[in-house]
PDB file of C-alpha atoms in Angstrom:
ATOM      1  CA  MET A   9      97.388  88.615  96.755  1.00 72.00           C
ATOM      2  CA  THR A  10      93.985  86.915  98.545  1.00 91.00           C
ATOM      3  CA  ILE A  11      94.086  88.048 102.147  1.00 98.00           C
ATOM      4  CA  LYS A  12      91.558  90.634 102.520  1.00 98.00           C
ATOM      5  CA  ASN A  13      89.656  90.480 105.460  1.00 99.00           C
ATOM      6  CA  VAL A  14      91.929  90.337 108.874  1.00 99.00           C
ATOM      7  CA  THR A  15      90.997  89.347 112.714  1.00 99.00           C
ATOM      8  CA  ILE A  16      92.994  90.723 114.987  1.00 99.00           C
ATOM      9  CA  ALA A  17      92.961  89.288 118.736  1.00 99.00           C
ATOM     10  CA  GLY A  18      94.400  90.850 120.797  1.00 98.00           C
ATOM     11  CA  ALA A  19      94.303  95.087 121.463  1.00 97.00           C
ATOM     12  CA  GLY A  20      96.554  95.545 123.847  1.00 93.00           C
ATOM     13  CA  THR A  21     100.289  97.869 122.149  1.00 91.00           C
ATOM     14  CA  LEU A  22     100.913  95.716 119.147  1.00 95.00           C
ATOM     15  CA  GLY A  23      97.374  95.158 118.402  1.00 97.00           C
ATOM     16  CA  SER A  24      96.185  98.032 118.107  1.00 98.00           C
ATOM     17  CA  GLN A  25      99.314  98.993 115.770  1.00 98.00           C
ATOM     18  CA  ILE A  26      98.663  95.856 113.501  1.00 99.00           C
ATOM     19  CA  ALA A  27      94.910  96.541 112.926  1.00 99.00           C
ATOM     20  CA  TYR A  28      95.457 100.355 112.503  1.00 99.00           C
ATOM     21  CA  GLN A  29      97.966 100.157 110.175  1.00 99.00           C
ATOM     22  CA  SER A  30      96.575  97.028 108.020  1.00 99.00           C
ATOM     23  CA  ALA A  31      92.671  98.968 108.418  1.00 99.00           C
ATOM     24  CA  LEU A  32      95.178 102.673 106.576  1.00 98.00           C
ATOM     25  CA  LYS A  33      96.614  99.925 103.637  1.00 98.00           C
ATOM     26  CA  GLY A  34      93.045  99.170 102.993  1.00 98.00           C
ATOM     27  CA  MET A  35      92.145  95.711 104.841  1.00 98.00           C
ATOM     28  CA  ARG A  36      88.508  95.356 106.301  1.00 99.00           C
ATOM     29  CA  VAL A  37      90.028  94.756 110.028  1.00 99.00           C
ATOM     30  CA  THR A  38      87.605  92.839 112.795  1.00 99.00           C
ATOM     31  CA  VAL A  39      89.341  92.940 116.446  1.00 99.00           C
ATOM     32  CA  TRP A  40      88.940  91.410 118.805  1.00 99.00           C
ATOM     33  CA  ASN A  41      89.579  91.592 122.589  1.00 98.00           C
ATOM     34  CA  ARG A  42      88.071  91.313 126.007  1.00 95.00           C
ATOM     35  CA  HIS A  43      86.750  94.461 125.943  1.00 96.00           C
ATOM     36  CA  VAL A  44      86.088  97.180 123.821  1.00 97.00           C
ATOM     37  CA  GLU A  45      86.333 100.314 125.131  1.00 96.00           C
ATOM     38  CA  SER A  46      90.162  99.567 125.968  1.00 95.00           C
ATOM     39  CA  ALA A  47      90.259  97.995 122.823  1.00 97.00           C
ATOM     40  CA  GLU A  48      88.221 101.397 120.609  1.00 97.00           C
ATOM     41  CA  THR A  49      90.549 104.058 123.117  1.00 96.00           C
ATOM     42  CA  ARG A  50      94.292 102.377 122.269  1.00 96.00           C
ATOM     43  CA  LEU A  51      92.695 102.412 118.484  1.00 97.00           C
ATOM     44  CA  HIS A  52      92.043 106.096 118.848  1.00 96.00           C
ATOM     45  CA  ALA A  53      95.140 107.359 121.029  1.00 94.00           C
ATOM     46  CA  LEU A  54      97.479 105.990 117.686  1.00 97.00           C
ATOM     47  CA  LYS A  55      96.239 109.530 115.498  1.00 96.00           C
ATOM     48  CA  ASP A  56      98.965 111.314 117.399  1.00 94.00           C
ATOM     49  CA  ALA A  57     101.516 109.277 117.239  1.00 94.00           C
ATOM     50  CA  TYR A  58     100.858 108.960 113.217  1.00 97.00           C
ATOM     51  CA  HIS A  59     100.826 112.466 112.756  1.00 96.00           C
ATOM     52  CA  ARG A  60     104.218 113.097 115.001  1.00 94.00           C
ATOM     53  CA  ASP A  61     105.698 110.839 112.870  1.00 95.00           C
ATOM     54  CA  LEU A  62     104.090 110.449 109.268  1.00 97.00           C
ATOM     55  CA  LYS A  63     102.066 113.936 109.222  1.00 97.00           C
ATOM     56  CA  LEU A  64      98.745 111.936 109.046  1.00 97.00           C
ATOM     57  CA  SER A  65      96.249 114.419 108.527  1.00 97.00           C
ATOM     58  CA  GLU A  66      93.225 113.785 111.804  1.00 96.00           C
ATOM     59  CA  ALA A  67      90.764 113.509 107.636  1.00 97.00           C
ATOM     60  CA  ASP A  68      93.518 110.453 106.460  1.00 97.00           C
ATOM     61  CA  PHE A  69      93.481 108.539 110.184  1.00 98.00           C
ATOM     62  CA  ASN A  70      89.384 108.364 110.627  1.00 97.00           C
ATOM     63  CA  ALA A  71      89.531 107.100 107.105  1.00 97.00           C
ATOM     64  CA  GLY A  72      91.240 104.480 108.273  1.00 97.00           C
ATOM     65  CA  LEU A  73      89.619 104.085 110.915  1.00 98.00           C
ATOM     66  CA  THR A  74      86.536 102.803 108.600  1.00 98.00           C
ATOM     67  CA  ASN A  75      88.669 100.449 107.931  1.00 98.00           C
ATOM     68  CA  ILE A  76      87.469  98.973 111.066  1.00 98.00           C
ATOM     69  CA  VAL A  77      84.661  97.305 110.875  1.00 97.00           C
ATOM     70  CA  ALA A  78      84.123  96.117 114.242  1.00 98.00           C
ATOM     71  CA  VAL A  79      85.221  95.689 117.561  1.00 98.00           C
ATOM     72  CA  THR A  80      84.070  92.430 119.679  1.00 98.00           C
ATOM     73  CA  THR A  81      84.097  90.096 121.919  1.00 98.00           C
ATOM     74  CA  ASP A  82      81.928  87.666 119.945  1.00 98.00           C
ATOM     75  CA  LEU A  83      85.447  85.114 118.984  1.00 98.00           C
ATOM     76  CA  ARG A  84      82.891  83.671 116.548  1.00 98.00           C
ATOM     77  CA  GLU A  85      82.207  86.721 115.059  1.00 98.00           C
ATOM     78  CA  ALA A  86      85.310  87.877 114.825  1.00 98.00           C
ATOM     79  CA  VAL A  87      86.870  85.547 112.432  1.00 98.00           C
ATOM     80  CA  GLU A  88      84.160  84.324 110.356  1.00 98.00           C
ATOM     81  CA  ASP A  89      84.676  86.164 107.744  1.00 97.00           C
ATOM     82  CA  ALA A  90      88.542  85.820 107.770  1.00 98.00           C
ATOM     83  CA  ASP A  91      91.799  85.523 105.528  1.00 98.00           C
ATOM     84  CA  LEU A  92      93.883  85.633 108.255  1.00 99.00           C
ATOM     85  CA  VAL A  93      93.483  85.184 112.230  1.00 99.00           C
ATOM     86  CA  ILE A  94      96.619  87.816 114.103  1.00 99.00           C
ATOM     87  CA  GLU A  95      96.822  86.825 117.304  1.00 99.00           C
ATOM     88  CA  ALA A  96      98.123  89.677 119.438  1.00 98.00           C
ATOM     89  CA  VAL A  97      96.903  88.110 123.562  1.00 97.00           C
ATOM     90  CA  PRO A  98      99.639  88.575 126.010  1.00 92.00           C
ATOM     91  CA  GLU A  99     102.704  87.780 126.321  1.00 87.00           C
ATOM     92  CA  ALA A 100     102.000  84.369 128.894  1.00 87.00           C
ATOM     93  CA  MET A 101     101.214  80.222 127.957  1.00 92.00           C
ATOM     94  CA  GLU A 102      98.450  79.857 129.436  1.00 95.00           C
ATOM     95  CA  VAL A 103      97.091  82.550 128.002  1.00 96.00           C
ATOM     96  CA  LYS A 104      97.938  82.391 124.385  1.00 97.00           C
ATOM     97  CA  GLU A 105      96.067  78.229 125.142  1.00 97.00           C
ATOM     98  CA  ALA A 106      93.724  79.257 125.583  1.00 97.00           C
ATOM     99  CA  PHE A 107      92.657  81.753 122.950  1.00 98.00           C
ATOM    100  CA  TYR A 108      93.874  78.889 120.710  1.00 98.00           C
ATOM    101  CA  GLU A 109      91.575  76.461 122.002  1.00 97.00           C
ATOM    102  CA  GLU A 110      89.097  78.883 121.800  1.00 97.00           C
ATOM    103  CA  LEU A 111      90.327  79.927 118.559  1.00 98.00           C
ATOM    104  CA  LYS A 112      90.364  75.944 116.788  1.00 96.00           C
ATOM    105  CA  ALA A 113      86.488  76.244 117.365  1.00 97.00           C
ATOM    106  CA  VAL A 114      85.775  78.512 115.270  1.00 98.00           C
ATOM    107  CA  VAL A 115      87.670  79.811 112.356  1.00 98.00           C
ATOM    108  CA  PRO A 116      86.652  79.008 109.347  1.00 97.00           C
ATOM    109  CA  ASP A 117      89.337  76.128 107.672  1.00 96.00           C
ATOM    110  CA  LYS A 118      90.270  79.071 104.752  1.00 96.00           C
ATOM    111  CA  ALA A 119      91.977  81.198 107.715  1.00 98.00           C
ATOM    112  CA  ILE A 120      96.053  81.688 107.975  1.00 98.00           C
ATOM    113  CA  VAL A 121      96.437  81.900 111.525  1.00 99.00           C
ATOM    114  CA  ALA A 122      99.895  84.417 112.913  1.00 98.00           C
ATOM    115  CA  SER A 123     100.971  84.355 115.982  1.00 98.00           C
ATOM    116  CA  ASN A 124     102.645  88.422 116.793  1.00 97.00           C
ATOM    117  CA  SER A 125     104.591  86.701 119.395  1.00 93.00           C
ATOM    118  CA  SER A 126     107.589  87.638 121.090  1.00 84.00           C
ATOM    119  CA  THR A 127     109.537  84.874 122.321  1.00 82.00           C
ATOM    120  CA  PHE A 128     107.292  81.101 121.568  1.00 91.00           C
ATOM    121  CA  MET A 129     107.830  79.692 118.975  1.00 92.00           C
ATOM    122  CA  PRO A 130     105.439  78.352 116.401  1.00 95.00           C
ATOM    123  CA  SER A 131     105.671  74.977 117.700  1.00 94.00           C
ATOM    124  CA  GLN A 132     105.070  75.598 120.618  1.00 94.00           C
ATOM    125  CA  LEU A 133     101.880  76.704 120.011  1.00 96.00           C
ATOM    126  CA  VAL A 134     100.967  75.308 117.024  1.00 96.00           C
ATOM    127  CA  LYS A 135      99.854  71.966 119.388  1.00 95.00           C
ATOM    128  CA  PHE A 136      96.729  74.609 121.044  1.00 97.00           C
ATOM    129  CA  PHE A 137      95.566  75.505 117.231  1.00 96.00           C
ATOM    130  CA  GLY A 138      96.439  71.841 115.668  1.00 92.00           C
ATOM    131  CA  ASP A 139      96.835  72.256 112.642  1.00 96.00           C
ATOM    132  CA  PRO A 140     100.602  73.086 111.734  1.00 97.00           C
ATOM    133  CA  ARG A 141      99.973  73.870 108.027  1.00 97.00           C
ATOM    134  CA  ARG A 142      98.536  77.042 108.276  1.00 98.00           C
ATOM    135  CA  PHE A 143     100.161  77.851 111.371  1.00 98.00           C
ATOM    136  CA  LEU A 144     102.986  80.863 111.306  1.00 98.00           C
ATOM    137  CA  HIS A 145     103.752  83.746 113.225  1.00 98.00           C
ATOM    138  CA  ILE A 146     104.243  87.661 111.937  1.00 98.00           C
ATOM    139  CA  HIS A 147     106.487  89.474 114.461  1.00 97.00           C
ATOM    140  CA  PHE A 148     105.667  92.620 114.636  1.00 96.00           C
ATOM    141  CA  ALA A 149     108.049  95.905 116.099  1.00 91.00           C
ATOM    142  CA  ASN A 150     106.406  98.807 118.406  1.00 89.00           C
ATOM    143  CA  GLU A 151     105.779 102.027 117.077  1.00 92.00           C
ATOM    144  CA  ILE A 152     104.556  99.178 113.420  1.00 96.00           C
ATOM    145  CA  TRP A 153     104.002 102.541 111.400  1.00 98.00           C
ATOM    146  CA  LYS A 154     108.210 104.195 111.613  1.00 94.00           C
ATOM    147  CA  TYR A 155     109.437 100.985 113.028  1.00 94.00           C
ATOM    148  CA  ASN A 156     108.424  99.032 109.634  1.00 98.00           C
ATOM    149  CA  VAL A 157     109.384  95.725 110.228  1.00 98.00           C
ATOM    150  CA  ALA A 158     107.570  92.188 109.955  1.00 98.00           C
ATOM    151  CA  GLU A 159     109.481  89.336 110.467  1.00 98.00           C
ATOM    152  CA  ILE A 160     107.951  86.027 108.757  1.00 98.00           C
ATOM    153  CA  VAL A 161     108.472  82.295 110.141  1.00 98.00           C
ATOM    154  CA  GLY A 162     106.761  79.393 109.558  1.00 96.00           C
ATOM    155  CA  ASN A 163     106.942  75.714 111.500  1.00 94.00           C
ATOM    156  CA  PRO A 164     107.658  72.645 110.248  1.00 93.00           C
ATOM    157  CA  ASP A 165     104.972  71.399 108.630  1.00 96.00           C
ATOM    158  CA  THR A 166     103.451  75.185 107.567  1.00 97.00           C
ATOM    159  CA  LYS A 167     102.600  74.850 103.379  1.00 97.00           C
ATOM    160  CA  PRO A 168     105.239  77.681 101.248  1.00 97.00           C
ATOM    161  CA  GLU A 169     101.869  79.358  99.721  1.00 97.00           C
ATOM    162  CA  LEU A 170     101.365  80.206 102.985  1.00 98.00           C
ATOM    163  CA  VAL A 171     103.941  82.415 103.766  1.00 98.00           C
ATOM    164  CA  GLU A 172     104.514  83.074 100.376  1.00 98.00           C
ATOM    165  CA  GLU A 173     100.767  84.928 101.081  1.00 98.00           C
ATOM    166  CA  VAL A 174     102.040  86.037 104.580  1.00 98.00           C
ATOM    167  CA  ILE A 175     104.546  88.498 103.240  1.00 98.00           C
ATOM    168  CA  ASP A 176     102.768  90.037 100.739  1.00 98.00           C
ATOM    169  CA  PHE A 177     100.097  90.906 103.442  1.00 99.00           C
ATOM    170  CA  ALA A 178     103.255  91.987 104.999  1.00 99.00           C
ATOM    171  CA  LYS A 179     104.523  94.116 102.192  1.00 98.00           C
ATOM    172  CA  ALA A 180     100.597  95.364 100.736  1.00 98.00           C
ATOM    173  CA  ILE A 181     100.033  96.969 104.801  1.00 99.00           C
ATOM    174  CA  GLY A 182     104.066  98.981 104.657  1.00 98.00           C
ATOM    175  CA  MET A 183     106.202  96.589 106.381  1.00 99.00           C
ATOM    176  CA  VAL A 184     108.915  95.224 105.137  1.00 98.00           C
ATOM    177  CA  PRO A 185     109.124  91.464 105.397  1.00 98.00           C
ATOM    178  CA  ILE A 186     111.846  90.206 106.896  1.00 98.00           C
ATOM    179  CA  HIS A 187     111.901  85.273 106.435  1.00 98.00           C
ATOM    180  CA  LEU A 188     112.932  83.313 108.828  1.00 98.00           C
ATOM    181  CA  TYR A 189     113.913  80.323 106.833  1.00 95.00           C
ATOM    182  CA  LYS A 190     113.749  78.245 110.316  1.00 94.00           C
ATOM    183  CA  GLU A 191     112.462  78.836 114.089  1.00 94.00           C
ATOM    184  CA  GLN A 192     114.644  80.849 116.319  1.00 92.00           C
ATOM    185  CA  PRO A 193     113.495  82.297 119.758  1.00 85.00           C
ATOM    186  CA  GLY A 194     113.366  85.918 119.485  1.00 86.00           C
ATOM    187  CA  TYR A 195     113.771  86.265 115.640  1.00 93.00           C
ATOM    188  CA  VAL A 196     115.823  88.142 114.103  1.00 95.00           C
ATOM    189  CA  LEU A 197     115.371  91.273 115.657  1.00 91.00           C
ATOM    190  CA  ASN A 198     114.837  90.442 119.354  1.00 87.00           C
ATOM    191  CA  SER A 199     118.199  87.798 120.192  1.00 91.00           C
ATOM    192  CA  LEU A 200     120.252  90.559 119.319  1.00 93.00           C
ATOM    193  CA  LEU A 201     117.657  92.974 121.256  1.00 93.00           C
ATOM    194  CA  ILE A 202     116.877  91.111 124.090  1.00 91.00           C
ATOM    195  CA  PRO A 203     120.622  90.112 125.564  1.00 94.00           C
ATOM    196  CA  PHE A 204     121.099  93.448 125.109  1.00 97.00           C
ATOM    197  CA  LEU A 205     118.671  94.700 127.154  1.00 97.00           C
ATOM    198  CA  ASN A 206     118.757  92.280 129.884  1.00 96.00           C
ATOM    199  CA  ALA A 207     122.423  93.042 130.381  1.00 97.00           C
ATOM    200  CA  ALA A 208     121.550  96.814 130.736  1.00 98.00           C
ATOM    201  CA  MET A 209     118.314  96.539 133.441  1.00 98.00           C
ATOM    202  CA  ALA A 210     121.416  94.243 135.258  1.00 98.00           C
ATOM    203  CA  LEU A 211     123.465  96.867 135.827  1.00 98.00           C
ATOM    204  CA  TRP A 212     120.521  98.832 137.255  1.00 98.00           C
ATOM    205  CA  VAL A 213     119.282  95.853 139.282  1.00 98.00           C
ATOM    206  CA  ASN A 214     122.405  94.751 140.924  1.00 98.00           C
ATOM    207  CA  GLY A 215     122.993  98.927 141.723  1.00 98.00           C
ATOM    208  CA  ILE A 216     126.196  99.411 139.495  1.00 99.00           C
ATOM    209  CA  ALA A 217     124.589 102.482 137.829  1.00 99.00           C
ATOM    210  CA  SER A 218     120.747 104.834 136.457  1.00 98.00           C
ATOM    211  CA  PRO A 219     118.800 103.939 133.856  1.00 99.00           C
ATOM    212  CA  HIS A 220     120.168 107.073 132.767  1.00 98.00           C
ATOM    213  CA  GLU A 221     123.297 106.815 133.228  1.00 98.00           C
ATOM    214  CA  ILE A 222     123.425 103.019 131.562  1.00 99.00           C
ATOM    215  CA  ASP A 223     121.811 105.212 128.107  1.00 99.00           C
ATOM    216  CA  LYS A 224     124.121 108.667 127.824  1.00 98.00           C
ATOM    217  CA  ASP A 225     126.708 106.060 127.955  1.00 98.00           C
ATOM    218  CA  TRP A 226     125.242 104.059 124.917  1.00 98.00           C
ATOM    219  CA  MET A 227     124.976 106.920 123.273  1.00 98.00           C
ATOM    220  CA  ILE A 228     127.691 108.750 123.559  1.00 98.00           C
ATOM    221  CA  SER A 229     130.023 105.759 123.090  1.00 98.00           C
ATOM    222  CA  THR A 230     127.733 104.151 119.787  1.00 98.00           C
ATOM    223  CA  GLY A 231     125.966 106.919 118.726  1.00 97.00           C
ATOM    224  CA  SER A 232     122.651 105.613 118.763  1.00 97.00           C
ATOM    225  CA  PRO A 233     119.687 107.650 119.341  1.00 96.00           C
ATOM    226  CA  SER A 234     118.519 105.386 121.732  1.00 97.00           C
ATOM    227  CA  GLY A 235     119.714 103.543 124.854  1.00 98.00           C
ATOM    228  CA  PRO A 236     118.552 100.409 126.424  1.00 98.00           C
ATOM    229  CA  PHE A 237     115.595 102.397 128.908  1.00 99.00           C
ATOM    230  CA  ILE A 238     114.881 104.378 126.225  1.00 98.00           C
ATOM    231  CA  ILE A 239     113.190 101.467 123.860  1.00 96.00           C
ATOM    232  CA  LEU A 240     112.576 100.033 127.361  1.00 97.00           C
ATOM    233  CA  ASP A 241     110.070 102.666 127.655  1.00 97.00           C
ATOM    234  CA  THR A 242     108.606 102.045 123.629  1.00 91.00           C
ATOM    235  CA  VAL A 243     108.947  98.267 123.750  1.00 89.00           C
ATOM    236  CA  GLY A 244     106.406  99.137 127.585  1.00 93.00           C
ATOM    237  CA  LEU A 245     107.304  97.493 130.853  1.00 96.00           C
ATOM    238  CA  ARG A 246     104.488  94.687 131.149  1.00 94.00           C
ATOM    239  CA  THR A 247     105.654  93.260 127.668  1.00 89.00           C
ATOM    240  CA  ALA A 248     109.361  93.021 129.319  1.00 94.00           C
ATOM    241  CA  TYR A 249     108.314  91.873 132.454  1.00 95.00           C
ATOM    242  CA  GLN A 250     107.139  89.097 131.716  1.00 90.00           C
ATOM    243  CA  ILE A 251     109.757  87.960 128.712  1.00 89.00           C
ATOM    244  CA  SER A 252     111.393  88.026 132.024  1.00 94.00           C
ATOM    245  CA  LEU A 253     109.598  85.969 134.097  1.00 93.00           C
ATOM    246  CA  ASN A 254     109.322  82.912 131.120  1.00 87.00           C
ATOM    247  CA  LYS A 255     112.922  83.535 130.650  1.00 89.00           C
ATOM    248  CA  TYR A 256     112.547  82.329 134.573  1.00 94.00           C
ATOM    249  CA  GLN A 257     109.741  79.743 134.517  1.00 92.00           C
ATOM    250  CA  ALA A 258     112.328  78.268 132.561  1.00 88.00           C
ATOM    251  CA  THR A 259     115.817  78.233 133.141  1.00 94.00           C
ATOM    252  CA  GLY A 260     115.760  79.271 136.435  1.00 96.00           C
ATOM    253  CA  ASP A 261     117.575  82.268 136.518  1.00 95.00           C
ATOM    254  CA  GLU A 262     117.345  84.201 139.645  1.00 96.00           C
ATOM    255  CA  MET A 263     118.516  87.734 137.682  1.00 96.00           C
ATOM    256  CA  ALA A 264     115.680  87.199 135.702  1.00 96.00           C
ATOM    257  CA  MET A 265     113.708  86.501 138.648  1.00 97.00           C
ATOM    258  CA  GLN A 266     115.508  89.775 139.845  1.00 98.00           C
ATOM    259  CA  VAL A 267     114.699  92.487 137.176  1.00 98.00           C
ATOM    260  CA  ALA A 268     110.625  91.456 137.096  1.00 97.00           C
ATOM    261  CA  ASP A 269     110.773  92.068 140.288  1.00 98.00           C
ATOM    262  CA  LYS A 270     111.531  95.685 140.159  1.00 98.00           C
ATOM    263  CA  LEU A 271     109.430  95.827 136.596  1.00 98.00           C
ATOM    264  CA  LYS A 272     106.588  94.465 138.788  1.00 98.00           C
ATOM    265  CA  GLU A 273     107.077  97.781 141.489  1.00 98.00           C
ATOM    266  CA  MET A 274     107.272 100.280 138.094  1.00 98.00           C
ATOM    267  CA  ILE A 275     104.583  98.534 137.131  1.00 98.00           C
ATOM    268  CA  ASP A 276     102.193  98.603 139.689  1.00 98.00           C
ATOM    269  CA  ALA A 277     102.827 102.346 140.386  1.00 98.00           C
ATOM    270  CA  GLY A 278     101.287 102.791 136.826  1.00 97.00           C
ATOM    271  CA  HIS A 279     105.621 103.924 135.931  1.00 98.00           C
ATOM    272  CA  TYR A 280     104.580 100.929 132.450  1.00 95.00           C
ATOM    273  CA  GLY A 281     106.506 103.255 130.033  1.00 96.00           C
ATOM    274  CA  ARG A 282     105.941 106.023 126.968  1.00 93.00           C
ATOM    275  CA  GLU A 283     102.385 105.097 126.166  1.00 87.00           C
ATOM    276  CA  ALA A 284     101.578 105.550 131.192  1.00 93.00           C
ATOM    277  CA  GLY A 285     103.174 108.623 130.930  1.00 95.00           C
ATOM    278  CA  GLN A 286     105.980 107.555 132.921  1.00 98.00           C
ATOM    279  CA  GLY A 287     108.848 104.799 133.048  1.00 98.00           C
ATOM    280  CA  PHE A 288     112.207 105.379 133.037  1.00 99.00           C
ATOM    281  CA  TYR A 289     111.850 108.157 132.214  1.00 99.00           C
ATOM    282  CA  HIS A 290     108.593 110.561 132.012  1.00 98.00           C
ATOM    283  CA  TYR A 291     106.601 111.913 129.051  1.00 96.00           C
ATOM    284  CA  PRO A 292     105.700 113.198 126.749  1.00 92.00           C
ATOM    285  CA  ASP A 293     108.843 115.797 127.042  1.00 95.00           C
ATOM    286  CA  ALA A 294     111.237 113.495 127.786  1.00 97.00           C
ATOM    287  CA  GLU A 295     114.281 113.748 129.961  1.00 97.00           C
ATOM    288  CA  PHE A 296     116.465 112.630 126.853  1.00 98.00           C
ATOM    289  CA  LEU A 297     114.727 115.280 124.837  1.00 97.00           C
ATOM    290  CA  ALA A 298     116.535 118.041 126.519  1.00 97.00           C
ATOM    291  CA  PRO A 299     119.308 119.491 124.784  1.00 95.00           C
ATOM    292  CA  ASP A 300     121.273 118.743 127.515  1.00 96.00           C
ATOM    293  CA  PHE A 301     121.146 114.900 128.242  1.00 98.00           C
ATOM    294  CA  LEU A 302     124.209 113.783 127.232  1.00 97.00           C
ATOM    295  CA  LYS A 303     126.930 116.835 128.197  1.00 92.00           C
TER     296      LYS A 303
END
């Protein structure tokens, strides 16, 4: 495998996770973000989760951090040595377009460019970057150290050998690669998950039942450890809001707009999920952790 130097563009929820997981597994990582301080805060904040779920010691966590060689706001500096650039900027088309217009002017010819987009397809974004031969998508699930799947798909003109390189990279950082043979909005995971979450949010918005009652019904009836609103808190309500807004803008679906409006109210109140300490539940001692939650 030739990928050693990895640049993560965007240090939000998933960008910071991809950066740290890559560093922990020995990649030389550079992080590009609009604000250095917020990126560094998110990276350091992963320590408790890695200790909780993987029993990673503080010393080992800090050793991983040493492989993050720079956090910068200068995109040219961030990508100058990159073998792979993973774009994880906000899930809005205008934001991604602006990023790729900036990236294509500074990225070296050797670099593979991959998007972590949840909802857009490679053929929708490659037109902004301009070189389809080295452009593809690698999509991670939230909490990648635990839910370690990487969905990988090229556009029709991606070089097959570069897809294989990214599959090898995914394995090297502890992921299980899922290779999609052709584009699919939402990949495999979100093709299954988003309709499920949308159905749950429609029940909530229409006043059919509360989020906690909906979760209880699902968890008891199926034996699942998580209901849809527990999942939404993990994904993050800002991501869910953007997906609902994108759906409304693309299709005119009024229910998607109603869902987006309700999520926006919660986001504006600072209740945007697990990372904020509150979403549909309160954290760290969430109501669903109580022994009698399903009784």
